[in-house]
PDB file of C-alpha atoms in Angstrom:
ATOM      1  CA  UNK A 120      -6.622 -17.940 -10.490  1.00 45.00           C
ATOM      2  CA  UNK A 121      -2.940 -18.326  -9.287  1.00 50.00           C
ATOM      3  CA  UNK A 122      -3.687 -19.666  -5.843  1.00 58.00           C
ATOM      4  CA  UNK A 123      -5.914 -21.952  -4.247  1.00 67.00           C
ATOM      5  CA  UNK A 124      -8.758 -20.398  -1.500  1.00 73.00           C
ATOM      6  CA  UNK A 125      -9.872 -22.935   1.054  1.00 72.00           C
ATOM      7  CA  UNK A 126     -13.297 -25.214  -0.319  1.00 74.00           C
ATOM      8  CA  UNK A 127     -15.416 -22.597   2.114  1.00 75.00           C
ATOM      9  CA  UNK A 128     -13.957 -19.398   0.303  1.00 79.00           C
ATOM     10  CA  UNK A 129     -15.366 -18.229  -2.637  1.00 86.00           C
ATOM     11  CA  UNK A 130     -13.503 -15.503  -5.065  1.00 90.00           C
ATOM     12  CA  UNK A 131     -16.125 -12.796  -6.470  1.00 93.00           C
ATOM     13  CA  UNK A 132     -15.817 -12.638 -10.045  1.00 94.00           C
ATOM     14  CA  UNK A 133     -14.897  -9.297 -10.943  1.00 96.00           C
ATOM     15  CA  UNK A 134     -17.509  -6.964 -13.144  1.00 97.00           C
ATOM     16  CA  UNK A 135     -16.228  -4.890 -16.190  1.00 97.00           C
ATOM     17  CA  UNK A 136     -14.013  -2.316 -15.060  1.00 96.00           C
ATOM     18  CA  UNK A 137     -12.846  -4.389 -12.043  1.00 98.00           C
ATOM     19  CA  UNK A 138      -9.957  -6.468 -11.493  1.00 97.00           C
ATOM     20  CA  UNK A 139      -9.730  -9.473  -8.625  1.00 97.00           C
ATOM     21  CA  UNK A 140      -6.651 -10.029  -6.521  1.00 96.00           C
ATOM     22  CA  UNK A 141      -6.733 -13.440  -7.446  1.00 94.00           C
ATOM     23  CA  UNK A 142      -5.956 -12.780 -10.718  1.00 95.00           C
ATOM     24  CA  UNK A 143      -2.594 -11.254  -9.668  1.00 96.00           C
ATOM     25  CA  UNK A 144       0.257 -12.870 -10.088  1.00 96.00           C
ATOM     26  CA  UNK A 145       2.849 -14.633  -7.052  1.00 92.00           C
ATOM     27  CA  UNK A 146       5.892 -13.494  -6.741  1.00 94.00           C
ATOM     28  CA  UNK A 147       4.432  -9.735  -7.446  1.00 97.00           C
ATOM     29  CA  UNK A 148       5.292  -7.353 -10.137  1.00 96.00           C
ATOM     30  CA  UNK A 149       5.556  -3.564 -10.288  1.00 97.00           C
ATOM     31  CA  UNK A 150       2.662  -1.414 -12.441  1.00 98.00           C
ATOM     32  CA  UNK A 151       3.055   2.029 -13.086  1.00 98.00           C
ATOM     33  CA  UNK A 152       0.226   4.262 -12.621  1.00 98.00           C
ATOM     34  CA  UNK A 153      -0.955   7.864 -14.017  1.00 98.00           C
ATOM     35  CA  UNK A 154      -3.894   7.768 -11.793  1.00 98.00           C
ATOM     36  CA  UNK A 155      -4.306  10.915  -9.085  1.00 98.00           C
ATOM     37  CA  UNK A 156      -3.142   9.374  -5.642  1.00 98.00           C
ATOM     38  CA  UNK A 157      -3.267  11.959  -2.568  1.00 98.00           C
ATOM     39  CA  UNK A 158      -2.727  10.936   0.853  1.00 98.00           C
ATOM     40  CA  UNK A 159      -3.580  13.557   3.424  1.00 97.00           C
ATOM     41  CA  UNK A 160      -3.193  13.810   7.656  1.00 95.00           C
ATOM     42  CA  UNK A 161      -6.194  15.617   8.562  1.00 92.00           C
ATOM     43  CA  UNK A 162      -5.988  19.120   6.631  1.00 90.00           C
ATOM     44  CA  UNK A 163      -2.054  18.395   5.621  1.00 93.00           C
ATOM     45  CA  UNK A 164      -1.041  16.982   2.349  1.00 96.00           C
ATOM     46  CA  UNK A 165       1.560  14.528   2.718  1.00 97.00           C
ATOM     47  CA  UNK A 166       1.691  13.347  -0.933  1.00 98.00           C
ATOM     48  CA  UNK A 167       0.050  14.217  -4.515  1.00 98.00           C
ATOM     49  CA  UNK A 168       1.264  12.262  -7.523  1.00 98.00           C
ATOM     50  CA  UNK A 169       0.073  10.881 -10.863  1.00 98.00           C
ATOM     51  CA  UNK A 170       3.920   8.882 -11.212  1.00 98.00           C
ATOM     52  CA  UNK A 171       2.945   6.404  -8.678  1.00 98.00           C
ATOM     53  CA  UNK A 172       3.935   2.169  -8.575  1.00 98.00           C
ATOM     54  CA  UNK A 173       1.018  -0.265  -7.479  1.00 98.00           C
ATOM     55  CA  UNK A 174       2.548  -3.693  -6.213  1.00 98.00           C
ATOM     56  CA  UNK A 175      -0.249  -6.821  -7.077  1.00 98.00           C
ATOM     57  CA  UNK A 176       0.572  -9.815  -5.786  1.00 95.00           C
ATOM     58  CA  UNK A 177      -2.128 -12.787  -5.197  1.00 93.00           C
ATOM     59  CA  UNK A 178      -4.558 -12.224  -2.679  1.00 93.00           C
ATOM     60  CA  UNK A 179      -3.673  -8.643  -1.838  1.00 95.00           C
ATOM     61  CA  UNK A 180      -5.404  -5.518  -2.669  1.00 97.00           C
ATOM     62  CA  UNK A 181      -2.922  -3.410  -4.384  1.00 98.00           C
ATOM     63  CA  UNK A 182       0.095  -1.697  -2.052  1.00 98.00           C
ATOM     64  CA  UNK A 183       0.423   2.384  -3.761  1.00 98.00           C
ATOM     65  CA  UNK A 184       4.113   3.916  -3.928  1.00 98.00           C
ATOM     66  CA  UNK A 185       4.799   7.124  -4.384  1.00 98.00           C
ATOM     67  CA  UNK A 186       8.143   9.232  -5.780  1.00 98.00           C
ATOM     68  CA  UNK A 187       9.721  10.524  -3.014  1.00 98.00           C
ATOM     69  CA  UNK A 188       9.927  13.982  -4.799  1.00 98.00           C
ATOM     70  CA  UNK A 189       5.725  13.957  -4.619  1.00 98.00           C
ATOM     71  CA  UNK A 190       5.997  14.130  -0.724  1.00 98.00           C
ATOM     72  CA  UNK A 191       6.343  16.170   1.633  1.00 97.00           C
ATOM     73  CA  UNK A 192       9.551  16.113   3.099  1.00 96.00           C
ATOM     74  CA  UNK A 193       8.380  18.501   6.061  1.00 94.00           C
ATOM     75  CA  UNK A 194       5.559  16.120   6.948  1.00 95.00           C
ATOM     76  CA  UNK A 195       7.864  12.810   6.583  1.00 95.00           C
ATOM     77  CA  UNK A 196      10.635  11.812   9.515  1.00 94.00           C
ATOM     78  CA  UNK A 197      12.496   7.879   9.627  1.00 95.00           C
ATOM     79  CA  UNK A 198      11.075   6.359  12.271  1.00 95.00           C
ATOM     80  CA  UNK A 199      12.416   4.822  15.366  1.00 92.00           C
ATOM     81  CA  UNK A 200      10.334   1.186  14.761  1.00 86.00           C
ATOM     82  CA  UNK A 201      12.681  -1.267  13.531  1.00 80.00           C
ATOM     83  CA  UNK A 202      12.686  -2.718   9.712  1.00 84.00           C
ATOM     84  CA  UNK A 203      10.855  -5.512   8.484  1.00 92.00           C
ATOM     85  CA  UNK A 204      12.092  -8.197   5.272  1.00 93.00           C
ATOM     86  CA  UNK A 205       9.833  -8.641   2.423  1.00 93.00           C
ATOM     87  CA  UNK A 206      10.577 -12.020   0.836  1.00 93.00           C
ATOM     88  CA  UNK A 207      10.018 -10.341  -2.553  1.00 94.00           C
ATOM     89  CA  UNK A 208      10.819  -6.425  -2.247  1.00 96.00           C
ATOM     90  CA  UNK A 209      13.782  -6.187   0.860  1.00 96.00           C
ATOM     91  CA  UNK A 210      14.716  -4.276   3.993  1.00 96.00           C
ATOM     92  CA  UNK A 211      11.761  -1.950   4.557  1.00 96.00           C
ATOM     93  CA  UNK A 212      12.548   1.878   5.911  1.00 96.00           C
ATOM     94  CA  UNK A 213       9.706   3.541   8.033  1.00 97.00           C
ATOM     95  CA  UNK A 214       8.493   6.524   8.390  1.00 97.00           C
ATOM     96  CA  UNK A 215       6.641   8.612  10.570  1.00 96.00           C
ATOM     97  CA  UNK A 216       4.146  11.160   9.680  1.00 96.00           C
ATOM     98  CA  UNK A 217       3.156  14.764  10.813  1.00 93.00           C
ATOM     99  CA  UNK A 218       1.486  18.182  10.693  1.00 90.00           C
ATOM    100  CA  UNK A 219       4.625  20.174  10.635  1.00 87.00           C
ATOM    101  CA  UNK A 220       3.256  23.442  12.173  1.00 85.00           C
ATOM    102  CA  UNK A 221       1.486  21.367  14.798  1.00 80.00           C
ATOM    103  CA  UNK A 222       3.498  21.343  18.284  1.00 66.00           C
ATOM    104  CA  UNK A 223       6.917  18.515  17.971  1.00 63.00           C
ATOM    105  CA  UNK A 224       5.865  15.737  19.265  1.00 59.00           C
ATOM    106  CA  UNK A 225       2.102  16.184  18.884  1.00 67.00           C
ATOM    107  CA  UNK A 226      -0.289  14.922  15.699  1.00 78.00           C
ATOM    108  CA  UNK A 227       2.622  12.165  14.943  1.00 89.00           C
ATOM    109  CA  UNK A 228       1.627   9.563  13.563  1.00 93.00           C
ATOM    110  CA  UNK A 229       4.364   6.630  13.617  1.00 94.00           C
ATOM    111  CA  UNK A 230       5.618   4.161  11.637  1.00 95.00           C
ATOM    112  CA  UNK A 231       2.690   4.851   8.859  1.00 96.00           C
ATOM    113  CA  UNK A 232       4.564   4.940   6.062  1.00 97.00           C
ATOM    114  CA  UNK A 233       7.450   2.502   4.546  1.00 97.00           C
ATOM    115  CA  UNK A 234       9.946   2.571   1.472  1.00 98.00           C
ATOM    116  CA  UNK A 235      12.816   0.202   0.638  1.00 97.00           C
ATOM    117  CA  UNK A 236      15.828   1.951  -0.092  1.00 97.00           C
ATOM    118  CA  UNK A 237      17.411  -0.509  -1.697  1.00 97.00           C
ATOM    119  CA  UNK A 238      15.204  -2.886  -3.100  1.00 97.00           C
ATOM    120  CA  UNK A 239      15.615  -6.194  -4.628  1.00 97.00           C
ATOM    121  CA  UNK A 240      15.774  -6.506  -8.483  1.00 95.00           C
ATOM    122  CA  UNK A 241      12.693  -7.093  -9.517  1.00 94.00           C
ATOM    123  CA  UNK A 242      11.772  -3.882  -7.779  1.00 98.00           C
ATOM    124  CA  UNK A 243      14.561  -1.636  -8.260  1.00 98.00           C
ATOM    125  CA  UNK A 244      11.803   1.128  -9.742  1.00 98.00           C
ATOM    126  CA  UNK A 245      10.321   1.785  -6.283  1.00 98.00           C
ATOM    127  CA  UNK A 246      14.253   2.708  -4.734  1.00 98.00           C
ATOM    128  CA  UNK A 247      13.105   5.462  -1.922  1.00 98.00           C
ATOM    129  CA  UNK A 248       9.366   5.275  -3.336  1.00 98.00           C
ATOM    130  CA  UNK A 249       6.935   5.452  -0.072  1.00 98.00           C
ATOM    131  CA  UNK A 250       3.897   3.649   0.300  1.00 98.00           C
ATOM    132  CA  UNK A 251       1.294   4.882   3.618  1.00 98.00           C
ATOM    133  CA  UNK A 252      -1.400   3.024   5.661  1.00 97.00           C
ATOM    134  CA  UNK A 253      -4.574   4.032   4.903  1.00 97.00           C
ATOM    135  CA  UNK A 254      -6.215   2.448   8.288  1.00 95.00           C
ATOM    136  CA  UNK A 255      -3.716   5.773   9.535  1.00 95.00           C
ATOM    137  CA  UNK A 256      -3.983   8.316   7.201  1.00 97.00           C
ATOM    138  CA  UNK A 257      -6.546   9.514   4.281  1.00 98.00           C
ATOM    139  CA  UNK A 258      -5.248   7.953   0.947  1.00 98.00           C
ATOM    140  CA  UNK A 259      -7.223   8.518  -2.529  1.00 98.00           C
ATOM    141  CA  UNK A 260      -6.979   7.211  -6.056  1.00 98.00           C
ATOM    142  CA  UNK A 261      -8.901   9.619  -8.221  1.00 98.00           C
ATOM    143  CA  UNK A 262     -11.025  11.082  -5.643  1.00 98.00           C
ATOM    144  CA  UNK A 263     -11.935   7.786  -4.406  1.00 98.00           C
ATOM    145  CA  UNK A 264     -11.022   7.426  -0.597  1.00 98.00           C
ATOM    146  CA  UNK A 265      -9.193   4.223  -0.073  1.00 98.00           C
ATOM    147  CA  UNK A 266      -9.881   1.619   2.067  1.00 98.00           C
ATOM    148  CA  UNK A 267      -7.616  -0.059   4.422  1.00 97.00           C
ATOM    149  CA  UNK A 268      -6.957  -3.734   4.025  1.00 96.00           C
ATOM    150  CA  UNK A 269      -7.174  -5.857   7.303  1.00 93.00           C
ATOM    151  CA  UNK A 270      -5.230  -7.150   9.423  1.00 87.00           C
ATOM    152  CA  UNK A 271      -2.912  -4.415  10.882  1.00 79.00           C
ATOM    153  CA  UNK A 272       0.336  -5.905   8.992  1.00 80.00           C
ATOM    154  CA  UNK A 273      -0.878  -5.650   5.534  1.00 88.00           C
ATOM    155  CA  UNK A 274      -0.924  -1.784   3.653  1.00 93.00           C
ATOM    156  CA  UNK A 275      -2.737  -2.643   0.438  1.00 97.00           C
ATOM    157  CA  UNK A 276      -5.348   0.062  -0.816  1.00 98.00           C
ATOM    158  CA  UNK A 277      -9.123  -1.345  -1.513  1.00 98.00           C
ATOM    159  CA  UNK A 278     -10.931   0.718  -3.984  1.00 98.00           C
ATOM    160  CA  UNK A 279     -14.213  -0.061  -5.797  1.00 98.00           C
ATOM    161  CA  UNK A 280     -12.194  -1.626  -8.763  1.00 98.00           C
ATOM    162  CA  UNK A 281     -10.645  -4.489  -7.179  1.00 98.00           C
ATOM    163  CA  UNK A 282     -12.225  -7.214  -5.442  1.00 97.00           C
ATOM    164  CA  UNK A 283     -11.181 -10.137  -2.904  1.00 95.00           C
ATOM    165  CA  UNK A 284     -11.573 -11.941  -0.277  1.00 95.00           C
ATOM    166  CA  UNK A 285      -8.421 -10.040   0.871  1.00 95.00           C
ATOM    167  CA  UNK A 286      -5.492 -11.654   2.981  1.00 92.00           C
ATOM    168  CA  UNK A 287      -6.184 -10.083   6.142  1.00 90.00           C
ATOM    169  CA  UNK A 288      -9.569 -11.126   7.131  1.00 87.00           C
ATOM    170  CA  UNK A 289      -9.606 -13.547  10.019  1.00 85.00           C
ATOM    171  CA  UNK A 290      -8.822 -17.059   9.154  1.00 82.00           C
ATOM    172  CA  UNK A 291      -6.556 -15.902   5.783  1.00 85.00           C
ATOM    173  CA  UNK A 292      -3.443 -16.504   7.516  1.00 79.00           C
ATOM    174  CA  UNK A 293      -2.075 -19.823   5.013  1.00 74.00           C
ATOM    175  CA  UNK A 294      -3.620 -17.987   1.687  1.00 76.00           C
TER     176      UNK A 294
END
């Protein structure tokens, strides 16, 4: 384990074919992907790749980004909300998301979506790569719908092969 959970937190030990967050490494790295990731707003595909990026870092399920190129730039708009730093990847852009033959204005769903334009070093492959909330929109790894890690900051991706405790959950604040 790379970090240190509190006396009354216990990591699950990962089965074969699983991998635990705690096993990740701090600062992150980047891992390329072939896997099928689709992310969807109700019947609209936003995104469909098998070139995707999953950031692990300790303590975090991973965080999915996807080549611009694999989204759809009808259903994509830069936000209004204001940027946020990551310590490790830079200056975040976001993004809203739509239906684009729904009414302007209606089905929006903002700031649900996030790239970094110009991205620190270590991170350089990700330039313009988008990553999307899946507590906002349907995201899937190989058919597998994703679920949406707590704590309304965070955008990591929980699937069946990764297991926590997650930052997020109440009381994970200092992990």
């Amino acid at each position: 384990m790379n970090r240190q959970l509190p006396p009354s937190v216990v990591a699950k030990v990962p089965a074969p074919g699983q991998e635990s967050v705690w096993d990740y490494p701090r600062p992150p790295r980047l891992e390329a992907s072939t896997k099928l990731v689709v992310v969807r707003l109700g019947e609209v595909e936003v995104a469909r790749t098998r070139g995707a990026y999953r950031v692990l870092e300790t303590s975090h399920p991973p965080t999915w980004y996807l080549p611009r190129a694999d989204v759809s730039q009808a259903a994509l708009a830069r936000s209004s909300a204001g940027g946020t730093v990551c310590e490790w990847k830079g200056l975040a852009t976001y993004w809203d998301v739509f239906d684009p033959k729904v009414a302007a204005g209606q089905e929006v769903r903002r700031a649900v979506a996030w790239s970094y334009e110009r991205p620190t070093a270590g991170f350089t492959a990700i330039a313009g790569y988008l990553s999307f909330l899946p507590a906002e929109l349907e995201c899937e790894i190989d058919g597998e719908r994703v679920r949406p890690q707590q704590g309304g900051f965070y955008g990591g991706w929980i699937t069946d092969d990764v297991v926590g405790p997650f930052k997020g959950v109440p009381g994970s604040r200092w992990w």
